[in-house]
Short mmCIF file of C-alpha atoms and ligand atoms in Angstrom, two decimals:
data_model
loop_
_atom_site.label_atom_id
_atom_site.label_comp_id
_atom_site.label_asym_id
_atom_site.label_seq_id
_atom_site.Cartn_x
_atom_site.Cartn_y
_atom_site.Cartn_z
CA UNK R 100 11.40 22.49 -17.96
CA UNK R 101 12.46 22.99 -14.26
CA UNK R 102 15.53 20.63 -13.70
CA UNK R 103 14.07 20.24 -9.83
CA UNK R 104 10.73 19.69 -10.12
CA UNK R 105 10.14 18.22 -6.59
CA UNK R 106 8.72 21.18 -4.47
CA UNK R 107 5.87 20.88 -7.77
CA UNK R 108 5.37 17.33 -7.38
CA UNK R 109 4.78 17.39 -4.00
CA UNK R 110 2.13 19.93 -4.57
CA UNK R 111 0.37 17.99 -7.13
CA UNK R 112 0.37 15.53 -3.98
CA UNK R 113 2.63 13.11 -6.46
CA UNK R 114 4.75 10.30 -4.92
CA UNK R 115 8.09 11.51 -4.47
CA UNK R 116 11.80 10.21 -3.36
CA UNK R 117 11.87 12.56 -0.54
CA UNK R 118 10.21 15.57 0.62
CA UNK R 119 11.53 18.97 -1.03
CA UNK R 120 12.12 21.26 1.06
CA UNK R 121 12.66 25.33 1.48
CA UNK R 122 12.73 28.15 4.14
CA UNK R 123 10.39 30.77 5.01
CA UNK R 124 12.18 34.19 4.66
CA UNK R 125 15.23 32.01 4.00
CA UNK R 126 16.65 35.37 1.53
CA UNK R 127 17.58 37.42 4.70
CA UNK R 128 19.23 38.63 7.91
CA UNK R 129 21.14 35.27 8.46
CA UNK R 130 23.48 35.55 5.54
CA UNK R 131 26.12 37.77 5.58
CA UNK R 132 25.44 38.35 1.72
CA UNK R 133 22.03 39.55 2.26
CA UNK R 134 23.48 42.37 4.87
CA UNK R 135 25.96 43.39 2.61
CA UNK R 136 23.32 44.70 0.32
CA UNK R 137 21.12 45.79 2.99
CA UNK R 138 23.77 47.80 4.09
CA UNK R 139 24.19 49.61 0.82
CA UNK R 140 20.04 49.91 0.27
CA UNK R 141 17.26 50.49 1.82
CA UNK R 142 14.73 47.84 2.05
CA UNK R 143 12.09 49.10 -0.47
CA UNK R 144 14.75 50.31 -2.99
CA UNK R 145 16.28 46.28 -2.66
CA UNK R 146 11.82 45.53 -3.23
CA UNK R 147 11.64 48.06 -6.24
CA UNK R 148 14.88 47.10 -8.22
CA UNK R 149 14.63 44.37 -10.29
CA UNK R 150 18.51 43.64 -9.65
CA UNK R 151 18.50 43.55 -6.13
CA UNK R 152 15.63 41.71 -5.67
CA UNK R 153 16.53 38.76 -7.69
CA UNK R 154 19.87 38.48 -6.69
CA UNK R 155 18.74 38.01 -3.15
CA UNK R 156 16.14 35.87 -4.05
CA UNK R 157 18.74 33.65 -5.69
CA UNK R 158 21.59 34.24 -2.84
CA UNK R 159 19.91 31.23 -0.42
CA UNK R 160 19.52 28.94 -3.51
CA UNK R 161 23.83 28.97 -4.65
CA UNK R 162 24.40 29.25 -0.84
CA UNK R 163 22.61 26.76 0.85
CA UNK R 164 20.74 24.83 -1.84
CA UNK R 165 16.31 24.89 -1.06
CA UNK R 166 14.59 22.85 -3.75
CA UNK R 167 12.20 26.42 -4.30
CA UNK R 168 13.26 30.04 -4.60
CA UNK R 169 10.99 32.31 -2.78
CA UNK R 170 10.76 36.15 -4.54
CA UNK R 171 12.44 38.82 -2.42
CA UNK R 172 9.90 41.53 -1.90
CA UNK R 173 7.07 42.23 0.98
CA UNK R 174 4.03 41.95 1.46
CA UNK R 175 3.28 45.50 2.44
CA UNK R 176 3.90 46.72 -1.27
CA UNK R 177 -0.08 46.05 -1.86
CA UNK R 178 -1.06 48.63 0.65
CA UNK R 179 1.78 50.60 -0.69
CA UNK R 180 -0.03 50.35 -4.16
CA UNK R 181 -3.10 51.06 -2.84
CA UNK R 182 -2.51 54.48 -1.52
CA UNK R 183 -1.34 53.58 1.73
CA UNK R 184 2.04 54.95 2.90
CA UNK R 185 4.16 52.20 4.44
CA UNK R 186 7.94 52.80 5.85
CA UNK R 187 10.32 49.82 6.82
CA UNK R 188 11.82 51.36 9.70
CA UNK R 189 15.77 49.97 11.67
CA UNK R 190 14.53 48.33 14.49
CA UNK R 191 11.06 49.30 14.55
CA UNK R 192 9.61 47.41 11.39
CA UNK R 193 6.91 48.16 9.17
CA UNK R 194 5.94 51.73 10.07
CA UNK R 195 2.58 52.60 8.66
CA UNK R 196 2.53 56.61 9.07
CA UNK R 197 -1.49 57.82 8.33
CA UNK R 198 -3.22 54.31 9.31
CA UNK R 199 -6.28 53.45 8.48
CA UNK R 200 -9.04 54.09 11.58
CA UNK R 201 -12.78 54.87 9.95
CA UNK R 202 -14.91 54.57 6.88
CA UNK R 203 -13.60 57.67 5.64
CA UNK R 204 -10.27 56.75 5.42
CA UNK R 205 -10.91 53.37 3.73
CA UNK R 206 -12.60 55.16 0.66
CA UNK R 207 -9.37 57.08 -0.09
CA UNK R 208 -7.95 53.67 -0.32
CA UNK R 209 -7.82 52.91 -3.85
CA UNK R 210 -7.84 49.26 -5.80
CA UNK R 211 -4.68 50.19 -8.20
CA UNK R 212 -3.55 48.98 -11.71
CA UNK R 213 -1.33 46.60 -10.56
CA UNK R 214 0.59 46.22 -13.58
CA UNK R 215 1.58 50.20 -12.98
CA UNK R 216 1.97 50.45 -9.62
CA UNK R 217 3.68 46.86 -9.28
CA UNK R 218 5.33 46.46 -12.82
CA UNK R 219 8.65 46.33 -10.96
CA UNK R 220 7.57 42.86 -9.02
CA UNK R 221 6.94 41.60 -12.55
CA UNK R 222 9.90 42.78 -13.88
CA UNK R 223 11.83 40.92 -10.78
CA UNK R 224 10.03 38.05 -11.40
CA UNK R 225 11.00 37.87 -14.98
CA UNK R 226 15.08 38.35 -14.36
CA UNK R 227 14.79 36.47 -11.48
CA UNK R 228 13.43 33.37 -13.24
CA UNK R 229 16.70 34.19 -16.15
CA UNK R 230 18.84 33.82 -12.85
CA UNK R 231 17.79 31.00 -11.99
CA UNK R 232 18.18 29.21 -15.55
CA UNK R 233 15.20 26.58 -14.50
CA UNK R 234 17.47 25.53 -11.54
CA UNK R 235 14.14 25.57 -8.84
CA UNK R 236 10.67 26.71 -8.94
CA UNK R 237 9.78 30.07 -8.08
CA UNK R 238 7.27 30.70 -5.65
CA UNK R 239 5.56 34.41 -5.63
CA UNK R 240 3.36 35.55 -2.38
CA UNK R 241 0.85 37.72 -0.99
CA UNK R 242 -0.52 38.63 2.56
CA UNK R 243 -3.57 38.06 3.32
CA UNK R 244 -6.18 40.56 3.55
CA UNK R 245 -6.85 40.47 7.44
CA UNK R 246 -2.94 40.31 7.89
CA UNK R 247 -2.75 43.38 5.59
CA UNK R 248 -5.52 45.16 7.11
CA UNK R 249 -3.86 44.76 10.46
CA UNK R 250 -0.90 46.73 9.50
CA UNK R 251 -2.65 49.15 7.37
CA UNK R 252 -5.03 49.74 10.69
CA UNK R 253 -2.26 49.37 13.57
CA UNK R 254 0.11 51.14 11.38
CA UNK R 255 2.97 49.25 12.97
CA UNK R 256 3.29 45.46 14.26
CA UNK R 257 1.78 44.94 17.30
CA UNK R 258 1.53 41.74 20.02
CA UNK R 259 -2.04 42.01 19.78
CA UNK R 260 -3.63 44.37 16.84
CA UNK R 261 -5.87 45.88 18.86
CA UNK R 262 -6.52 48.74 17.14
CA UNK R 263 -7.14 46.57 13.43
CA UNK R 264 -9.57 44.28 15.81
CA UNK R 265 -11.19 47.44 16.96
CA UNK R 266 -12.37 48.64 13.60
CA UNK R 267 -14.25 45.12 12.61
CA UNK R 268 -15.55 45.24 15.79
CA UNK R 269 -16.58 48.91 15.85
CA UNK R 270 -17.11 49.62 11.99
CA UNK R 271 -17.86 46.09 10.61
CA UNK R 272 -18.73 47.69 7.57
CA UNK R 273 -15.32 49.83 7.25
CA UNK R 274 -13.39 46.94 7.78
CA UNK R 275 -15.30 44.64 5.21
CA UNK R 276 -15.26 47.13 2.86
CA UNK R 277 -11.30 47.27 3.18
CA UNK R 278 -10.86 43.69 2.90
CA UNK R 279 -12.49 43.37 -0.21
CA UNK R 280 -10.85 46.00 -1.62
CA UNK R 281 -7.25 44.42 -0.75
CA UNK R 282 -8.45 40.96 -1.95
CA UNK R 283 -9.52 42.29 -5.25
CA UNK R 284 -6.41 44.07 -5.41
CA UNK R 285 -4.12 40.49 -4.51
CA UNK R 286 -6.12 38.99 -6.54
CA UNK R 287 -5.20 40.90 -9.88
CA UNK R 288 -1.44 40.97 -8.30
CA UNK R 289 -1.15 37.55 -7.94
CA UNK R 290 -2.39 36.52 -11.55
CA UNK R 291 0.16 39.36 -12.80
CA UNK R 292 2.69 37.38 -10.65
CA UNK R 293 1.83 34.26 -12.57
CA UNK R 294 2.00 35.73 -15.74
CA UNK R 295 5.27 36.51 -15.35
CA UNK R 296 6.74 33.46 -14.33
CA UNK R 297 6.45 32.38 -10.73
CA UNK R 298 5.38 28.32 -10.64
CA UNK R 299 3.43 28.91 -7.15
CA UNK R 300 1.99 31.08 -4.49
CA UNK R 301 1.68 31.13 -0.90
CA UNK R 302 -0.81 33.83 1.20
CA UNK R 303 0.92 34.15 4.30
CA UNK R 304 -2.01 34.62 6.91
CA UNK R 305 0.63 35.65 9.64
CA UNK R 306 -1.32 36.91 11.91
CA UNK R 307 -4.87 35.05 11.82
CA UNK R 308 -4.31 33.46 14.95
CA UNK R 309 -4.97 36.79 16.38
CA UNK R 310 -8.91 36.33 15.55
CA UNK R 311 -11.16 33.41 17.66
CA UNK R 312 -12.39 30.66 15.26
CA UNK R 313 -15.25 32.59 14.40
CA UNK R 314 -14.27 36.32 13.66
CA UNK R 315 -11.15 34.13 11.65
CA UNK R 316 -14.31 32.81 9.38
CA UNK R 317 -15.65 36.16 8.96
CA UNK R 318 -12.67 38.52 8.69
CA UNK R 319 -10.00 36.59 7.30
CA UNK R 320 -11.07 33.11 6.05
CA UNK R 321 -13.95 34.60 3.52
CA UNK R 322 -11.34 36.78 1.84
CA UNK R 323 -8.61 33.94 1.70
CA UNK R 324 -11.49 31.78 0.12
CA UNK R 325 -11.94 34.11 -2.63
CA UNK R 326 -8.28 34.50 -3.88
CA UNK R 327 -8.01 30.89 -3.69
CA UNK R 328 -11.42 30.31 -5.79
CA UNK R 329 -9.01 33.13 -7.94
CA UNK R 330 -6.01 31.60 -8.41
CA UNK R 331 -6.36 27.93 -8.03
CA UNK R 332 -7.29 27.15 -11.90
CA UNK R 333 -3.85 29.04 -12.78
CA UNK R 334 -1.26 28.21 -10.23
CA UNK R 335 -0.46 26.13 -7.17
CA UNK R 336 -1.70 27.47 -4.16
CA UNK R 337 -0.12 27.38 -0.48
CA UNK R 338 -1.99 28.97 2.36
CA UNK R 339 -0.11 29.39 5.61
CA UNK R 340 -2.37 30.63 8.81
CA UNK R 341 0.26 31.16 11.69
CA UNK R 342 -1.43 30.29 14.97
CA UNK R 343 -4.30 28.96 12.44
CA UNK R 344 -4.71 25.05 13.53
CA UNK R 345 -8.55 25.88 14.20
CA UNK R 346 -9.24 26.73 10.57
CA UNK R 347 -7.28 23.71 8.88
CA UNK R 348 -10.55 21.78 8.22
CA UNK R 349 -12.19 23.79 6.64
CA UNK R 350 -8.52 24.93 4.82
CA UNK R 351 -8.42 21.49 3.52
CA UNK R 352 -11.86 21.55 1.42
CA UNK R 353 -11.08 25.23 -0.40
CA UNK R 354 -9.21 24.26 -3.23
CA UNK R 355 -5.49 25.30 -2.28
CA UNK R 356 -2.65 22.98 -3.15
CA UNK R 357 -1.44 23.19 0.21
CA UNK R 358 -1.42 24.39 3.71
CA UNK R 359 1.33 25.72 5.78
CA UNK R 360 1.42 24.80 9.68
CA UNK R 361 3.45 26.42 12.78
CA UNK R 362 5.34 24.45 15.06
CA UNK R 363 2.40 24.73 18.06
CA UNK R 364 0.32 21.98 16.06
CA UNK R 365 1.51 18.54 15.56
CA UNK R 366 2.01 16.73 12.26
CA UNK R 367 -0.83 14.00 13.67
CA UNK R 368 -3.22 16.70 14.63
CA UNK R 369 -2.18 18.51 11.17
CA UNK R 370 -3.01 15.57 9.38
CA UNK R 371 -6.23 14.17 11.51
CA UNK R 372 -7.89 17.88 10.71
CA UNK R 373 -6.87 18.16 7.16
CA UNK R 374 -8.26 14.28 6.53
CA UNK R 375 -4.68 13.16 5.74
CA UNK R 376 -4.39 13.73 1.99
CA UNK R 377 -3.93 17.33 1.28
CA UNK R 378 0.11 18.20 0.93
CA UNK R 379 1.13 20.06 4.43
CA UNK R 380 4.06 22.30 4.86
CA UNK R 381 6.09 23.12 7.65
CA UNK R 382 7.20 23.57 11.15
CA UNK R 383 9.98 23.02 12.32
CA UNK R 384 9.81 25.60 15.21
CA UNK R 385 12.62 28.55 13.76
CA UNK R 386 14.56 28.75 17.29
CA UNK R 387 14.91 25.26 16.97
CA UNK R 388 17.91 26.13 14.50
CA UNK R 389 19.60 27.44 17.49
CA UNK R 390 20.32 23.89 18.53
CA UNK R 391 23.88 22.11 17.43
CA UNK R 392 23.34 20.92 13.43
CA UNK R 393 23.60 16.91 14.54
CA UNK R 394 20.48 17.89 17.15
CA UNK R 395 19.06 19.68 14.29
CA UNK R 396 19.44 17.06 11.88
CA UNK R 397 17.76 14.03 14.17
CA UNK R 398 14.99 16.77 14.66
CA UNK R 399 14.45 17.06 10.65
CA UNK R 400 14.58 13.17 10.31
CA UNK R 401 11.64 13.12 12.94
CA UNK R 402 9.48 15.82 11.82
CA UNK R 403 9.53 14.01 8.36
CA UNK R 404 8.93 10.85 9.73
CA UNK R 405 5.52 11.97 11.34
CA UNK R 406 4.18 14.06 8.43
CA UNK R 407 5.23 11.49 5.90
CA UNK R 408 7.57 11.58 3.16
CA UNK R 409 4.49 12.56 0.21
CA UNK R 410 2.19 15.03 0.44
CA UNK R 411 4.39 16.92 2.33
CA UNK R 412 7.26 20.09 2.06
CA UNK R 413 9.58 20.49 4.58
CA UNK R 414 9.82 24.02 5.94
CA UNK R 415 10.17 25.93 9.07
CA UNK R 416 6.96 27.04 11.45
CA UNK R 417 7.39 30.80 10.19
CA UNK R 418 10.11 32.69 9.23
CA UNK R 419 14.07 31.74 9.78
CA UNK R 420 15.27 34.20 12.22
CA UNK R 421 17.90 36.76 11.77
CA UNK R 422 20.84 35.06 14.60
CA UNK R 423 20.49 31.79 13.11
CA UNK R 424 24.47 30.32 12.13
CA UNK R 425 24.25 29.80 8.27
CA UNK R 426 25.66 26.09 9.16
CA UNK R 427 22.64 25.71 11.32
CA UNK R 428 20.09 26.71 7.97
CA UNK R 429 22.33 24.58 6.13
CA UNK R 430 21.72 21.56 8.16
CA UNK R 431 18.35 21.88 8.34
CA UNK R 432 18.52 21.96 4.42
CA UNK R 433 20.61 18.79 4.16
CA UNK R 434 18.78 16.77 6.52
CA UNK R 435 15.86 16.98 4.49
CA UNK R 436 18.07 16.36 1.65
CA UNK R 437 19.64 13.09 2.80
CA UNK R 438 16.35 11.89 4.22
CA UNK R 439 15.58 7.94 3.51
CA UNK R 440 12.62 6.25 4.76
O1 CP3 E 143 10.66 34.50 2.43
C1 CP3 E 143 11.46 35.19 1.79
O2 CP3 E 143 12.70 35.03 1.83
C2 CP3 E 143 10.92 36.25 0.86
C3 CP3 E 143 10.91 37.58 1.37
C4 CP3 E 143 9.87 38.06 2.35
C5 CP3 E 143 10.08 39.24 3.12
N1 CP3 E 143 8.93 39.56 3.75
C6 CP3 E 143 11.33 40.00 3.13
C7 CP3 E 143 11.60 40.85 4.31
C8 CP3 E 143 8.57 37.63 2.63
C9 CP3 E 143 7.85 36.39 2.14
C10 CP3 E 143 7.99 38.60 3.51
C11 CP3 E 143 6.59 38.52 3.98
C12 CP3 E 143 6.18 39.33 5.13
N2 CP3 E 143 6.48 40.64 5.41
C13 CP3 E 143 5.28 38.88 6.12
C14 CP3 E 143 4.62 37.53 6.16
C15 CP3 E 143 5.55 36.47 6.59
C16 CP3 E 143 5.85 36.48 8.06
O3 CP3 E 143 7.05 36.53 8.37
O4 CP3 E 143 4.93 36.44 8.86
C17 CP3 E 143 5.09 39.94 7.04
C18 CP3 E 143 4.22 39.90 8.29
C19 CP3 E 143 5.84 41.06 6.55
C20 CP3 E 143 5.93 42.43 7.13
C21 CP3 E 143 7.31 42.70 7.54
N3 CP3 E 143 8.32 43.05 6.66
C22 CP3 E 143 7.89 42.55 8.82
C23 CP3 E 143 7.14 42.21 10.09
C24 CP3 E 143 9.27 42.81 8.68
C25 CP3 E 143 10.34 42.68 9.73
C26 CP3 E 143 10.75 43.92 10.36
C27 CP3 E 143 12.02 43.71 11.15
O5 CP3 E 143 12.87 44.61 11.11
O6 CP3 E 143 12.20 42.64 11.72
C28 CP3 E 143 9.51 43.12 7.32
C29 CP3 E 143 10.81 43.47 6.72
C30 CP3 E 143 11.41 42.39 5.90
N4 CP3 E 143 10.77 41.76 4.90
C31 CP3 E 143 12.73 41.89 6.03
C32 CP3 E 143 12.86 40.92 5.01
C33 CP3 E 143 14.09 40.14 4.67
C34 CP3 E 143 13.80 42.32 7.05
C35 CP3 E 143 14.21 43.74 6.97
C36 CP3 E 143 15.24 44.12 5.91
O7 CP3 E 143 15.64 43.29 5.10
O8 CP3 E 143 15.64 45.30 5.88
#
């Protein structure tokens, strides 16, 4: 039994004393213990060791105290496992170096065992839940396919993805016949994830604000869809579309848990499209934790105030940023913490 159950019950859209609350990326740049071990490895040797991996995952939960642990890894280990080479490069990013541009390429792209290729996610799921001794749920994540493809296509971030929007545009048919094959891929990954332990997943659709309304149906939406239809009889099921307001109706009626929201949509618009039921998560806007932690605090009691204390988890609009003050996360944390109606 999980001591703090309240990130679960607020999935399960249960009436709770206040919201729970947790951090997108919050196992990162911002604490001085995460750069101490990312100055001594590199970032997929601190993704591929069991070790590493879950003592970072745990570092935010004995520093500053979420009510969910989110698994330290990336979501560019799928195209990594599927016989795409991906670097994490100082200052650059992701760094993608033989990216993906025509139908011939996406046939050398391979659907892997996941349990070979990504035993060592399963095996940092397993010591990370031992770590955390039933202390918080653990959540486990994927990206979604469009989000995936437009690294594996770019072969770098990018303000725009032109180059990923160019092949659905140009080659449909490559493109499609990508996405499937990194949705059937998350798919198997993401039931290996729950197998070994994690209590929840989010897809992070980071970059499906990129697409108008209707190419977001057809090249990213469909794909999310399935892995939902996948997943949702065996695990809790957050989907987070940055820049994704458009698609939150039709979010609302595919059988995830929840939905994630960015800080450019309003709790009352967030809650008009969604019909006002389904559990919402987010947004307090990240650079918003640059402000002094009593502004920060008033902020918190605000944002909760408009979603509403059920059906709701408090996190940021997308991930904490790396020059955010520790006290700053940690009064972010609290306020959600101390919150009374
Ligand atoms: O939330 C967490 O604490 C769990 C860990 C996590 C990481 N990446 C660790 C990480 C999660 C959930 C991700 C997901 C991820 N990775 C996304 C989707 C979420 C989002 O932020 O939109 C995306 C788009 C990626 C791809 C990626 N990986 C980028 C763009 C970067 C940043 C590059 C840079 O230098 O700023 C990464 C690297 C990365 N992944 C870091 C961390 C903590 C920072 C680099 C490092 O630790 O060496």
């Amino acid at each position: 039994m999980i001591k703090n159950d309240l990130f679960l019950r607020a999935l399960k859209g249960e009436t709770v004393e206040r919201p729970p609350v947790w951090m997108m990326r919050q196992a990162g740049r911002y604490l001085p213990e995460f750069m101490a071990l990312k100055k001594k490895y590199d970032f997929f040797t601190r993704c591929r060791t069991p070790e590493l991996a879950s003592e970072i995952t745990v570092q935010p939960i004995d520093i500053i105290g979420p009510d969910a642990a989110i698994l330290f890894s990336d979501i560019l280990v799928i195209p990594q496992a599927m016989n795409i080479e991906v670097e994490m490069k100082d200052g650059i990013g992701p760094w993608l170096p033989n990216p993906i541009r025509s139908l011939k390429d996406v046939e050398q792209v391979v659907v892997p065992d996941v349990h070979e290729e990504l035993g060592y996610v399963m095996n940092a799921i397993k010591l990370t839940k031992e770590r955390l001794d039933n202390r918080v749920p653990l959540i486990g994540f994927a990206g979604s396919p469009w989000t995936i493809l437009c690294y594996a296509v770019q072969g770098q971030g990018s303000k725009n993805f032109d180059k990923a929007k160019e092949l659905c545009f140009s080659a449909p048919e490559a493109a499609h016949q990508l996405l499937q094959k990194i949705t059937d891929t998350t798919i198997a990954y993401l039931k290996a994830k729950v197998a070994a332990g994690v209590n929840a997943v989010q897809v992070f659709d980071s970059w499906g604000g990129m697409l108008s309304p209707v190419d977001y149906q057809e090249f990213s939406w469909k794909y999310i869809q399935q892995i939902v239809d996948a997943l949702k009889d065996e695990t809790e099921v957050i989907v987070f579309g940055k820049g994704c307001w458009f698609a939150l109706h039709d979010m609302a009626k595919s059988g995830a848990a929840a939905l994630g929201v960015d800080w450019t949509c309003s709790a009352r618009n967030a809650r008009y499209l969604t019909g006002g039921n389904i559990t919402l998560q987010g947004n307090f806007d990240p650079s918003r934790l640059l402000s002094p932690p009593a502004e920060i605090k008033k902020m918190v009691k605000q944002m909760i105030d408009e979603f509403g204390k059920d059906n709701y988890i408090a996190n940021l609009g997308h991930g904490i940023l790396p020059n955010i003050p520790v006290e700053n996360a940690q009064a972010f944390v609290d306020a959600v913490k101390e919150y009374r109606m």
